[in-house]
XYZ file of C-alpha atoms in Angstrom:
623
model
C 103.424 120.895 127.773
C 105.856 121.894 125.625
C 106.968 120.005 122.652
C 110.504 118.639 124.166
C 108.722 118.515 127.126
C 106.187 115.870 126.046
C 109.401 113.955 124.051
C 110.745 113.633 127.365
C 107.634 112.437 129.021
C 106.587 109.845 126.620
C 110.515 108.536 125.777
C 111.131 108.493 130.468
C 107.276 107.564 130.739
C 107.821 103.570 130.185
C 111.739 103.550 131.779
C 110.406 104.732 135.206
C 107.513 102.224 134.845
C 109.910 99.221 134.368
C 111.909 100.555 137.221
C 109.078 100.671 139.401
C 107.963 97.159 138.446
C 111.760 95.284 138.933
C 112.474 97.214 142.152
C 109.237 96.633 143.842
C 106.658 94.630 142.050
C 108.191 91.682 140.846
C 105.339 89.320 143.104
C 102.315 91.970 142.305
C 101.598 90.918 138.944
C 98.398 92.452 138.776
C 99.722 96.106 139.913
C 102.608 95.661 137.659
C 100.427 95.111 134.484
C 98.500 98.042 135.087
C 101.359 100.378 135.632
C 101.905 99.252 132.565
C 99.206 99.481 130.971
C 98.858 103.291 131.884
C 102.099 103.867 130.945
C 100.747 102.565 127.929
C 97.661 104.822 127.681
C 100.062 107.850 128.300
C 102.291 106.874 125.196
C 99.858 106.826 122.691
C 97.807 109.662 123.988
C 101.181 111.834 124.099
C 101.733 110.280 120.102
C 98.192 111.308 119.155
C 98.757 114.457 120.301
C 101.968 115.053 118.543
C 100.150 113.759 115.622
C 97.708 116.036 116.161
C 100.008 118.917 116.938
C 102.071 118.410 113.427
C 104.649 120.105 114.979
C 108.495 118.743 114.468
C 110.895 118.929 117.210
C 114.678 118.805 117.103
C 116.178 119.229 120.332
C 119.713 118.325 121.540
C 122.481 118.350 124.703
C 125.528 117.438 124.650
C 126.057 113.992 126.499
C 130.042 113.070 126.498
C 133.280 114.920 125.575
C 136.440 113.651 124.866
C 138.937 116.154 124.057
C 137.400 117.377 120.579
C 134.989 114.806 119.873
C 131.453 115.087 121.946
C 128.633 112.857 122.028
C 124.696 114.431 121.917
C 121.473 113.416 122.433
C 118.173 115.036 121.661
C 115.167 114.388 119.771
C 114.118 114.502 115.763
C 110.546 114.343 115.170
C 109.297 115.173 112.301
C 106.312 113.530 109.957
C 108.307 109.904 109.288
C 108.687 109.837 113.878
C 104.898 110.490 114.089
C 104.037 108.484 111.793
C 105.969 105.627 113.355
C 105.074 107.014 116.928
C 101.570 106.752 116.224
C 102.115 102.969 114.839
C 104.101 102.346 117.918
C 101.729 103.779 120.181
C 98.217 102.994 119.432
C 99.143 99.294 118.357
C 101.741 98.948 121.256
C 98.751 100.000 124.074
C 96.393 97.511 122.224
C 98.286 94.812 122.627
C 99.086 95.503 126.587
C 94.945 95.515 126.990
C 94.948 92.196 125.048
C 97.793 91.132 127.297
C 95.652 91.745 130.597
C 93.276 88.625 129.024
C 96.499 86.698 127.558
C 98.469 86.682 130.696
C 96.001 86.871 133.795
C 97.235 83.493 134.928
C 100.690 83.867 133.968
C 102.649 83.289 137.285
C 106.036 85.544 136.124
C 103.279 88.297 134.113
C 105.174 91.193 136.321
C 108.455 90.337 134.834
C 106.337 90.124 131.014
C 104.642 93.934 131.841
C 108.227 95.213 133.234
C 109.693 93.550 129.896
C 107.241 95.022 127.588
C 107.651 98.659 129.172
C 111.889 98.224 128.200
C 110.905 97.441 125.050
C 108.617 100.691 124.642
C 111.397 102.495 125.783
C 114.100 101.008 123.659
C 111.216 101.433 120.636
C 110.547 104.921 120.821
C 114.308 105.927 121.314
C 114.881 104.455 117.877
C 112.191 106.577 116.903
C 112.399 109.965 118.497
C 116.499 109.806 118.235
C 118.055 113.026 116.168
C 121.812 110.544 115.588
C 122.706 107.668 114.454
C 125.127 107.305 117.592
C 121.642 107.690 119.609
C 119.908 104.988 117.493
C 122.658 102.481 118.142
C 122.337 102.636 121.873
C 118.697 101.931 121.537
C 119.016 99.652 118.981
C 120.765 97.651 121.521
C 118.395 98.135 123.985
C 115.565 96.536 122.005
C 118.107 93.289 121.350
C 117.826 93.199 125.156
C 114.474 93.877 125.662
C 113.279 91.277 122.558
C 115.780 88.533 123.970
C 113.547 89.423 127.633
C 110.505 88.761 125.922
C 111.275 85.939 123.878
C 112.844 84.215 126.693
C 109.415 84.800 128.942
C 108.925 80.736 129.445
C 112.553 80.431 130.555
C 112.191 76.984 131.394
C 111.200 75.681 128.256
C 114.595 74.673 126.716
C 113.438 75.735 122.813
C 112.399 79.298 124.198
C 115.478 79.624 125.910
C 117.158 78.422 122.541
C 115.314 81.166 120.398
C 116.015 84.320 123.015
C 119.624 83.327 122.501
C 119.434 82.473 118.537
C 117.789 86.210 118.358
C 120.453 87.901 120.582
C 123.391 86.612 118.780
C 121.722 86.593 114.812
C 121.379 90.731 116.147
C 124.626 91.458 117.351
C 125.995 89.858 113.703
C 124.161 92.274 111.624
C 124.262 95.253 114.468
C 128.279 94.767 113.731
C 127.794 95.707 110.479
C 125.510 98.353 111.534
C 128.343 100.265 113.858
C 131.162 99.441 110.869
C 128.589 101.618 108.995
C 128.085 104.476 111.934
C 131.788 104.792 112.391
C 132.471 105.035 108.283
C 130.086 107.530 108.295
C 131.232 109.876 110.829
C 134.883 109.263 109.496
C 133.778 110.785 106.378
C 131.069 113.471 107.258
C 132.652 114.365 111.211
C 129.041 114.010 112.180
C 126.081 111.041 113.102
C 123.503 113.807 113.334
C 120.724 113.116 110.966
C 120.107 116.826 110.316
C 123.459 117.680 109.877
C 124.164 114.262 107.206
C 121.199 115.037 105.464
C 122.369 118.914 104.635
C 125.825 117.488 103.786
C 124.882 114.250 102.312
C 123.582 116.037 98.799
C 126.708 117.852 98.395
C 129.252 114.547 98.815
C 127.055 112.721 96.754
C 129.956 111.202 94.206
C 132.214 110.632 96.994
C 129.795 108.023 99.017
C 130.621 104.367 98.706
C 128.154 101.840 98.587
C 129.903 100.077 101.543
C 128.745 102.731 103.449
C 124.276 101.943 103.297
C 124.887 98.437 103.044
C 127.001 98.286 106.523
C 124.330 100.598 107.390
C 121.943 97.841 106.147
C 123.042 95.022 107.968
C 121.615 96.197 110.988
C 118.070 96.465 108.872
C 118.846 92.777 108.093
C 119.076 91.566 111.446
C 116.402 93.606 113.159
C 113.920 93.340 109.958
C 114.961 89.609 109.399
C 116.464 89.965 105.838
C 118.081 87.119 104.479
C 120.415 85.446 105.679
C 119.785 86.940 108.984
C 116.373 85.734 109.297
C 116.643 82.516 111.131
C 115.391 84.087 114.408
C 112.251 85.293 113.650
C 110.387 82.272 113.322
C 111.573 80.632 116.326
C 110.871 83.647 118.498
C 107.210 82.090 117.989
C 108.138 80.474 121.475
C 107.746 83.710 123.419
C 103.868 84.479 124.336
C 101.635 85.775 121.451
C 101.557 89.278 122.693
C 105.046 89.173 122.618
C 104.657 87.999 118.870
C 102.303 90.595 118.055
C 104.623 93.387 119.198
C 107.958 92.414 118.266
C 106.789 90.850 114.699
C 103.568 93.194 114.118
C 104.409 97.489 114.515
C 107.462 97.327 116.237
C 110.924 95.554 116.653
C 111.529 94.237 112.805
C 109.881 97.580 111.398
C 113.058 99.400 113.302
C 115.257 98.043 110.508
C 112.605 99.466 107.759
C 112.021 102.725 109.738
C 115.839 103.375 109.934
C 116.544 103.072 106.124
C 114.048 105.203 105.515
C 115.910 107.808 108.002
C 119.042 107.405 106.139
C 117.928 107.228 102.675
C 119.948 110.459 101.481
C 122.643 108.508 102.467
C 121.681 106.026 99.783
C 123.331 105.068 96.155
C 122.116 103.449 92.851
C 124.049 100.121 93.909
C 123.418 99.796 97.487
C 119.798 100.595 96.499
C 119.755 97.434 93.864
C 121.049 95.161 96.531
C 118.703 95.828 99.177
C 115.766 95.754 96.357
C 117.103 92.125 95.643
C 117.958 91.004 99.118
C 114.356 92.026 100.381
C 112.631 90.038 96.807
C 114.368 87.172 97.747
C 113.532 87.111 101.622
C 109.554 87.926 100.365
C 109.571 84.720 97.971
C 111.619 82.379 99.987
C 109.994 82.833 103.647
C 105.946 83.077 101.333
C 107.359 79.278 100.191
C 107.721 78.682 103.933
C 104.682 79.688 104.969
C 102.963 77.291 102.493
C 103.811 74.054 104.912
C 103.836 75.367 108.392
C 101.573 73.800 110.749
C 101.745 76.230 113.747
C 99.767 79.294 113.337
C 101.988 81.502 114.893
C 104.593 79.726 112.513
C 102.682 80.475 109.409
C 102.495 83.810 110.919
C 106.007 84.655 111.483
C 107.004 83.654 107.727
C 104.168 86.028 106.669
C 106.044 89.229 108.805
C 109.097 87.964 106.831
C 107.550 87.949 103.371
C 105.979 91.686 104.220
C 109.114 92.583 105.390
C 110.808 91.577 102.348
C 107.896 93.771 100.510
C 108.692 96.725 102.482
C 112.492 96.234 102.146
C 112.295 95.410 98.418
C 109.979 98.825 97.955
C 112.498 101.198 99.667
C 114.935 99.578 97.309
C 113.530 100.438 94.296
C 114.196 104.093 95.082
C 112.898 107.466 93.466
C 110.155 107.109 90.823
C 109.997 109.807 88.180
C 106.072 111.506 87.863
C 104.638 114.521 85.922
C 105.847 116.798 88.608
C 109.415 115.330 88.794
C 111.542 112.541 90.991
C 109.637 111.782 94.342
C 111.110 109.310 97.188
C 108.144 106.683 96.473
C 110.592 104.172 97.913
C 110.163 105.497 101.096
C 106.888 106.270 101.069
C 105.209 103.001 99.621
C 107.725 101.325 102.834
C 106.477 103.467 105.179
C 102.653 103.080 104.427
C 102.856 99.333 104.032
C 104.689 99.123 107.584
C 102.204 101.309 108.415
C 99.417 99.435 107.452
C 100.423 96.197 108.060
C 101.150 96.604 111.731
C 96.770 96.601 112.019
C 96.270 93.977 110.587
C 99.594 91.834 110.859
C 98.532 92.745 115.226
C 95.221 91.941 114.288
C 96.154 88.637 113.206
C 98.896 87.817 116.020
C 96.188 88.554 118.665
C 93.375 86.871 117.573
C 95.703 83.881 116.640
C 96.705 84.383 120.526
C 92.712 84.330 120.827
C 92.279 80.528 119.449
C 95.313 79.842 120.768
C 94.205 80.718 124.068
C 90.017 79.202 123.726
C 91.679 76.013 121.857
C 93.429 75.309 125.467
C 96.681 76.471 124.330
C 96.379 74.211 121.255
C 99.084 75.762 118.250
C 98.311 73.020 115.359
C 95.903 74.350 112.633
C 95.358 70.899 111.730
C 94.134 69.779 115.387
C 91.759 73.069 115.122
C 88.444 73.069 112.816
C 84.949 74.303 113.597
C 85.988 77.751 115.546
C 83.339 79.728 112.849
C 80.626 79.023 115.841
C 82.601 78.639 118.749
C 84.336 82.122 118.451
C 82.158 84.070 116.353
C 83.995 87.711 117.296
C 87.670 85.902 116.640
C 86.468 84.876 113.567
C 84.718 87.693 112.212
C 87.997 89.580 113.118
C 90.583 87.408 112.074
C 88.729 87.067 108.310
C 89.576 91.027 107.743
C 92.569 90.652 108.789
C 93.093 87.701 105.998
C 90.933 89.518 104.152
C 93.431 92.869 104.245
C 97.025 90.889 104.012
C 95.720 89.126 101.105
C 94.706 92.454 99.692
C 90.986 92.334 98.852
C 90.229 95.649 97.480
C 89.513 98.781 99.659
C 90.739 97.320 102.474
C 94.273 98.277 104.069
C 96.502 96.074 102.243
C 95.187 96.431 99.018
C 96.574 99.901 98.576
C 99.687 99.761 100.613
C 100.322 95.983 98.876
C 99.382 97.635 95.278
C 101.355 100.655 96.015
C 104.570 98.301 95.912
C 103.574 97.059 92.954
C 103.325 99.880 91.061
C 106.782 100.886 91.960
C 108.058 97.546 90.576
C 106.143 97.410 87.654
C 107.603 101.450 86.922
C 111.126 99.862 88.162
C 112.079 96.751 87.706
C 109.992 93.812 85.652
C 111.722 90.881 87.318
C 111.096 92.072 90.710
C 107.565 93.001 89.629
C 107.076 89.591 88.859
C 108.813 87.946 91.714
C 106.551 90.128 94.358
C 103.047 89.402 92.433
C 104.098 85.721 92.655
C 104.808 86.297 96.568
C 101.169 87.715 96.544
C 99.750 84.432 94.791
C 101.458 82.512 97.711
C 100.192 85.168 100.263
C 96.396 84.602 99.238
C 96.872 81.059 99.071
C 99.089 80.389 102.688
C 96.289 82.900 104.569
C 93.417 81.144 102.735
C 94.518 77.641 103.517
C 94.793 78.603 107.516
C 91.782 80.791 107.663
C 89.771 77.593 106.594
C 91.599 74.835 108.452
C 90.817 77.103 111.618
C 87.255 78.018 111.228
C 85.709 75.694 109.235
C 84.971 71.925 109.189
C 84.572 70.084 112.103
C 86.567 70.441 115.258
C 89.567 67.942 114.855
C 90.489 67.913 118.367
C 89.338 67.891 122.243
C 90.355 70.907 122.200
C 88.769 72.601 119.243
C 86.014 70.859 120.532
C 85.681 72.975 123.714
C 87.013 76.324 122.459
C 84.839 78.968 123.739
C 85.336 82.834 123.087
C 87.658 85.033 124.934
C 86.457 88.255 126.717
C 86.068 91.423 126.347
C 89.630 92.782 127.642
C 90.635 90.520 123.911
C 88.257 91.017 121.774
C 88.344 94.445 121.976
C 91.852 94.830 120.637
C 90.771 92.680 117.811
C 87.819 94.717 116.980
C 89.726 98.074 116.965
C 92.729 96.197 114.807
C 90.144 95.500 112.481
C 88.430 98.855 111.938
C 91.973 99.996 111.819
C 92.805 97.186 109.001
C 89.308 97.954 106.820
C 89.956 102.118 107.316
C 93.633 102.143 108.072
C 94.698 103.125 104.433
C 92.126 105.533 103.225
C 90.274 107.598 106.112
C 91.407 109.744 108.969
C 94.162 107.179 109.505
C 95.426 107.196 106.267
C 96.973 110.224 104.061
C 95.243 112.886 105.456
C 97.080 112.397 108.829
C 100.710 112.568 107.407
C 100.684 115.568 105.102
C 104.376 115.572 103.986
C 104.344 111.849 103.309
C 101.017 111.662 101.252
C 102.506 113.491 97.961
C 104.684 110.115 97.658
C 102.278 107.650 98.367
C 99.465 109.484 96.526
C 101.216 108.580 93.348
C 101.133 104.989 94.194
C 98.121 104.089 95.254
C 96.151 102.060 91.983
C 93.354 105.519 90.716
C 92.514 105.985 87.456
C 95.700 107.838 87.138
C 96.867 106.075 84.022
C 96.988 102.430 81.871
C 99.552 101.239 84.593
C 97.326 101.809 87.692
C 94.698 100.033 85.679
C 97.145 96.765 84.666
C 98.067 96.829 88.240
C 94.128 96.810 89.684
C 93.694 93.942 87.722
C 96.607 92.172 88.571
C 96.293 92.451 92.404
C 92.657 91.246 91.985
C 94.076 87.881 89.940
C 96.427 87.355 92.377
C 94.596 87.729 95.316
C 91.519 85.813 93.434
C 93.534 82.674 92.532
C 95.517 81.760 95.630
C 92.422 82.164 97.682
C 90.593 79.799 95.152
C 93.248 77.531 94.681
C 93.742 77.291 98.460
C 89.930 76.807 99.272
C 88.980 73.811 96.284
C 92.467 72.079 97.831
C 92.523 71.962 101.365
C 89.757 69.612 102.749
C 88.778 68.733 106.330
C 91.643 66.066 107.145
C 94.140 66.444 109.781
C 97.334 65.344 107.492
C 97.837 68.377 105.233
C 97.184 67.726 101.906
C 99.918 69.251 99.943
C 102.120 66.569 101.833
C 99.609 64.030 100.990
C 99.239 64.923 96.978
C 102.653 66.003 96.245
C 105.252 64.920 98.811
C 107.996 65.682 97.005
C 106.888 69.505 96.910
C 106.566 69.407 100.516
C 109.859 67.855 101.817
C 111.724 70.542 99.243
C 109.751 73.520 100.884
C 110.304 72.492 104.515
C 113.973 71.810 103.325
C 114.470 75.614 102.455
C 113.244 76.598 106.222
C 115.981 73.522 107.557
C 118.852 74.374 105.146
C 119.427 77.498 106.607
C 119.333 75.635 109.948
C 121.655 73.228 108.819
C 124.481 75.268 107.404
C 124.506 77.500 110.807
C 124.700 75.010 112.799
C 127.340 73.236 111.015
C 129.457 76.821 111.034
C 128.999 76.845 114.456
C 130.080 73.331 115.391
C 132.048 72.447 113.196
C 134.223 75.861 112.125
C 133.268 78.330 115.123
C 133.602 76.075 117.763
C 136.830 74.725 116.476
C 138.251 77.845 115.801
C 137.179 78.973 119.686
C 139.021 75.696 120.697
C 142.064 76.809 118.919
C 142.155 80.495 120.139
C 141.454 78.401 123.413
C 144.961 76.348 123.008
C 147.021 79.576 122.437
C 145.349 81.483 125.110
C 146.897 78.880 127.426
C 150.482 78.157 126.547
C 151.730 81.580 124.969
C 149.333 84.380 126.759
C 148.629 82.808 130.298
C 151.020 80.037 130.248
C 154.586 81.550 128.588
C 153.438 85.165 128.921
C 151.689 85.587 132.078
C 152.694 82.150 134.223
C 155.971 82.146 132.487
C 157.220 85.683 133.370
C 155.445 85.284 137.164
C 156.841 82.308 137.412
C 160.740 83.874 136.272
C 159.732 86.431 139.174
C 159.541 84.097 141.568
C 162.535 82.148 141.036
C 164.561 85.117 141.359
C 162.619 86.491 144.501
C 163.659 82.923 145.742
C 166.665 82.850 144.896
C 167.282 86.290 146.688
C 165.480 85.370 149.719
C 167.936 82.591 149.802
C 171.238 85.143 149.674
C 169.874 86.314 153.185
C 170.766 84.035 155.248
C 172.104 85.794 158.380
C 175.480 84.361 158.389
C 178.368 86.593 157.986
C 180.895 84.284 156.317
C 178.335 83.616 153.416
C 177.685 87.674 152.987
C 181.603 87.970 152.957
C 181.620 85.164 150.061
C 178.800 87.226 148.063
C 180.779 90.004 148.386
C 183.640 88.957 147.041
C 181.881 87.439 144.164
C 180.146 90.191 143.175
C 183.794 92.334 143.507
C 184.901 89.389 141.097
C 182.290 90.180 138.704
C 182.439 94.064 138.905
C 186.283 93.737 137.728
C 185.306 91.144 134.859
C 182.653 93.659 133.415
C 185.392 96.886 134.052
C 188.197 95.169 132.330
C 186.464 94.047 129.214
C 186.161 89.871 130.009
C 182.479 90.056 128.922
């Protein structure tokens, strides 16, 4: 095939299979899931072989016309699509074979496949679009597809509660995001990415900084950016494939992929503010983490924190090297998405593995003792620790490091703020890892955990070659040509005395929240940070309520109200005075004309002369 030809085939590849599944499998779960899974199959061999290829595409038709202005779609893909198409791809069809396992018994897992096939769909359009006018529509279309997924256990009241929370926290910051499309093609006459990026340079002085952050709000909802991030951690009630995929490779690294799309679009000051905004999200939701009970919970503030990482290093912008300015911003964001979809999947599905030997238990603190019990979970799941926490050589100890170098060449105070985000990394990972595995079972339930099979522990095992070789072998640079020069320069060699102060500081970091995590959590089921310092605790589970608090108080108390009020006026001036009234006027007149026909000749004779009465009035000048 030819390139557009395989765009077309692996964007229309997962739409027909979720057609197929809601028009005539909806009972045939079994069928369903393995339509989907070789739809699936078909996506990531399609991205491998595009990776493969290293050929770019760019490929449009015109969609809509209206007079002058027309609407086109088409395809970009260039080295940042296949990178993210390979992400998207290889991690996305892992996840449907650990599905297979997750959701054999699931009585709705037709619906789940169908819903994960939109959402492959909706993923690569984001990726593979040439406009910002095509993003947006599929932008939209992963809201959907997310709020699908999320909602999977319908009749649980909190899931249904967390689909909505995710739809409508979206829709705030993909407001923002189509403020910022329409600004844009007001001032360039264009949403094509080629086209901006040619004119971009050459308008330089004359773009505002209103322009990338409207852009960024839609980064902040879909990448969970403060203060858009309350969704993400209660989308932990949708099923833990559904967690892997939306919080791992996919749905909250649209936000990061996009910036990185846009970034000649990008100034000094918007570039500052989205540096800070992502800091603040890594330290605040890494404080979080500290005093979650629910893996999956400790889990989801982790994606946050990276996020933030990933945000906060496109932020930081251009870094100046012997051989001039390079966009390290956007490649030290783009390798640590990169890189942290293996293991951040890795660690979603085998938490989905306990998860699912425990019985469907989700308390760390009712777990203990799985070391023995699920020897190929465990082994797994300690890379994956092992690579967030960034020991060195493994996945996240470059991409992590990378980050850090930019800071420390940046920006001190964000320097510091992201090593202390590590410290709380090392420790939070640390402290589950050992509640998990170690000890003795705490519950029932930890006490008859057996291993999963094969269809889920291979996922794990492939995650976890990915998360030990993901940064550094044929995985790493050498795949992405055009991006390596960026990230090349990051990456903590014996390049100079910074690379070294930055070696030793991600090895202190990483060393002393892992120590300080192991010597303080014990083998009790109350945690013991709530035990020892109470106070501590109840402040760090007030910064995940306060957030809570204050939106739900908007909503009732000024929202709602407000609503009520538009409400009151809607009634009495639109449909009441406006609509009603005016109808209502009609009708008294059509009644009262109905009533001059009354068949009688004498009354007709009486009208008449009336109305002669009132003809004269008006001609002689009485009124």
């Amino acid at each position: 095939m030819d390139p557009v030809t395989s765009a077309l085939v692996l964007l229309l590849t997962p739409l027909a299979s979720a057609t197929v599944i809601a028009l005539f499998l909806r009972r045939q779960g079994a069928l369903a899931s393995w339509i989907s899974l070789g739809t699936a199959a078909v996506i990531c061999g399609l991205a491998l072989q595009m990776v493969a290829n290293d050929t770019d595409v760019n490929a449009s038709m015109e969609w809509l016309r209206f007079g002058d202005f027309s609407v086109s779609l088409g395809f970009k893909i260039d080295a940042l699509a296949r990178l993210m198409l390979f992400v998207v791809g290889f991690v996305g069809f892992l996840i449907h074979v650990f599905s297979l396992g997750y959701m054999h018994d699931d009585a709705a897992r037709a619906r789940f496949f169908g819903g994960l096939s939109v959402f492959m769909f909706s993923m690569l359009g984001i990726v593979v679009a040439d406009s910002l006018f095509m993003i947006f529509i599929f932008w939209e279309l992963v809201g959907f597809s997310s709020w699908l997924l999320i909602n999977h256990y319908h009749e649980k009241q909190s899931a249904a509660d967390a689909s909505k929370k995710a739809f409508i926290v979206n829709r705030v910051g993909d407001f923002g995001f189509l403020l910022g499309i329409v600004w844009c093609y007001w001032q360039f006459g264009t949403t094509d990415l080629t086209a901006l990026a040619q004119l971009a340079p050459a308008h330089a002085g004359a773009i505002s900084a209103g322009l990338p952050l409207l852009l960024f709000c839609g980064a902040m909802g879909k990448s969970a950016q403060m203060p858009l991030h309350v969704w993400l951690p209660d989308a932990m009630e949708g099923p833990t494939p559904v967690s892997a995929l939306i919080h791992a490779a996919t749905m909250v690294a649209a936000g990061i992929y996009m910036l990185c799309r846009i970034n000649f679009l990008m100034v000094p000051e918007a570039l500052n503010a989205i540096a800070c905004i992502g800091t603040v999200t890594a330290v605040y939701a890494a404080l979080c983490a500290v005093v979650q009970r629910d893996i999956k919970k400790v889990l989801a503030y982790s994606t946050l924190s990276q996020l933030g990482y990933m945000v906060a290093a496109f932020g930081l912008g251009a870094l100046k090297t012997e051989h001039g300015w390079i966009a390290a911003g956007v490649g030290a964001a783009m390798f640590h998405l990169t890189t942290h979809a293996f293991f951040k999947a890795l660690l979603f599905l085998g938490s989905g593995s306990v998860i699912h030997g425990c019985h469907h238990e989700q308390d760390i603190f009712a777990m203990g003792g799985l070391r023995k019990k699920m020897p190929i979970t465990f082994l797994t799941f300690t890379i994956g620790v092992a690579a967030i926490i960034g020991v060195p050589f493994l996945a996240g100890f470059f991409s992590k490091d990378a980050i850090l170098y930019l800071a420390f060449k940046n920006n001190t105070a964000i320097f510091a703020l992201l090593a202390f985000t590590a410290v709380l990394t090392s420790f939070y990972m640390v402290r589950m890892w050992k509640i998990v595995f170690f000890g003795e079972a705490r519950s029932d339930h930890a006490g008859h955990a057996h291993e999963s099979g094969l269809v889920m522990t291979l996922p794990l095992m492939l995650l976890a070659m990915l998360s030990i070789f993901g940064a550094t072998g044929w995985f790493g640079l050498g795949l992405y040509p055009k991006l390596a020069g960026s990230i090349a320069t990051l990456i903590p060699e014996a390049h100079d005395g910074d690379h070294t102060i930055i070696l030793a500081v991600s090895i202190a970091v990483t060393v002393i929240g892992a120590v300080a995590a192991w010597f303080y959590y014990g083998a009790s089921r109350e945690d013991a940070l709530e035990v020892r310092a109470g106070g501590l605790f109840r402040v760090l589970m007030s910064f995940k309520e306060s957030f809570d608090t204050v939106y739900d108080y908007y909503v009732a108390k000024v929202q709602q109200r407000f609503a009520m009020l538009l409400n009151f006026l809607e009634q009495i001036f639109l449909a009441g005075l406006i609509i009603r009234g005016l109808a209502g006027l009609v009708g008294l007149v059509g009644i009262g004309a109905r009533a001059l026909h009354v068949g009688n000749l004498h009354a007709y004779v009486y009208w008449f002369l009336l109305g002669t009465v009132l003809l004269w009035a008006f001609a002689t000048g009485v009124f």
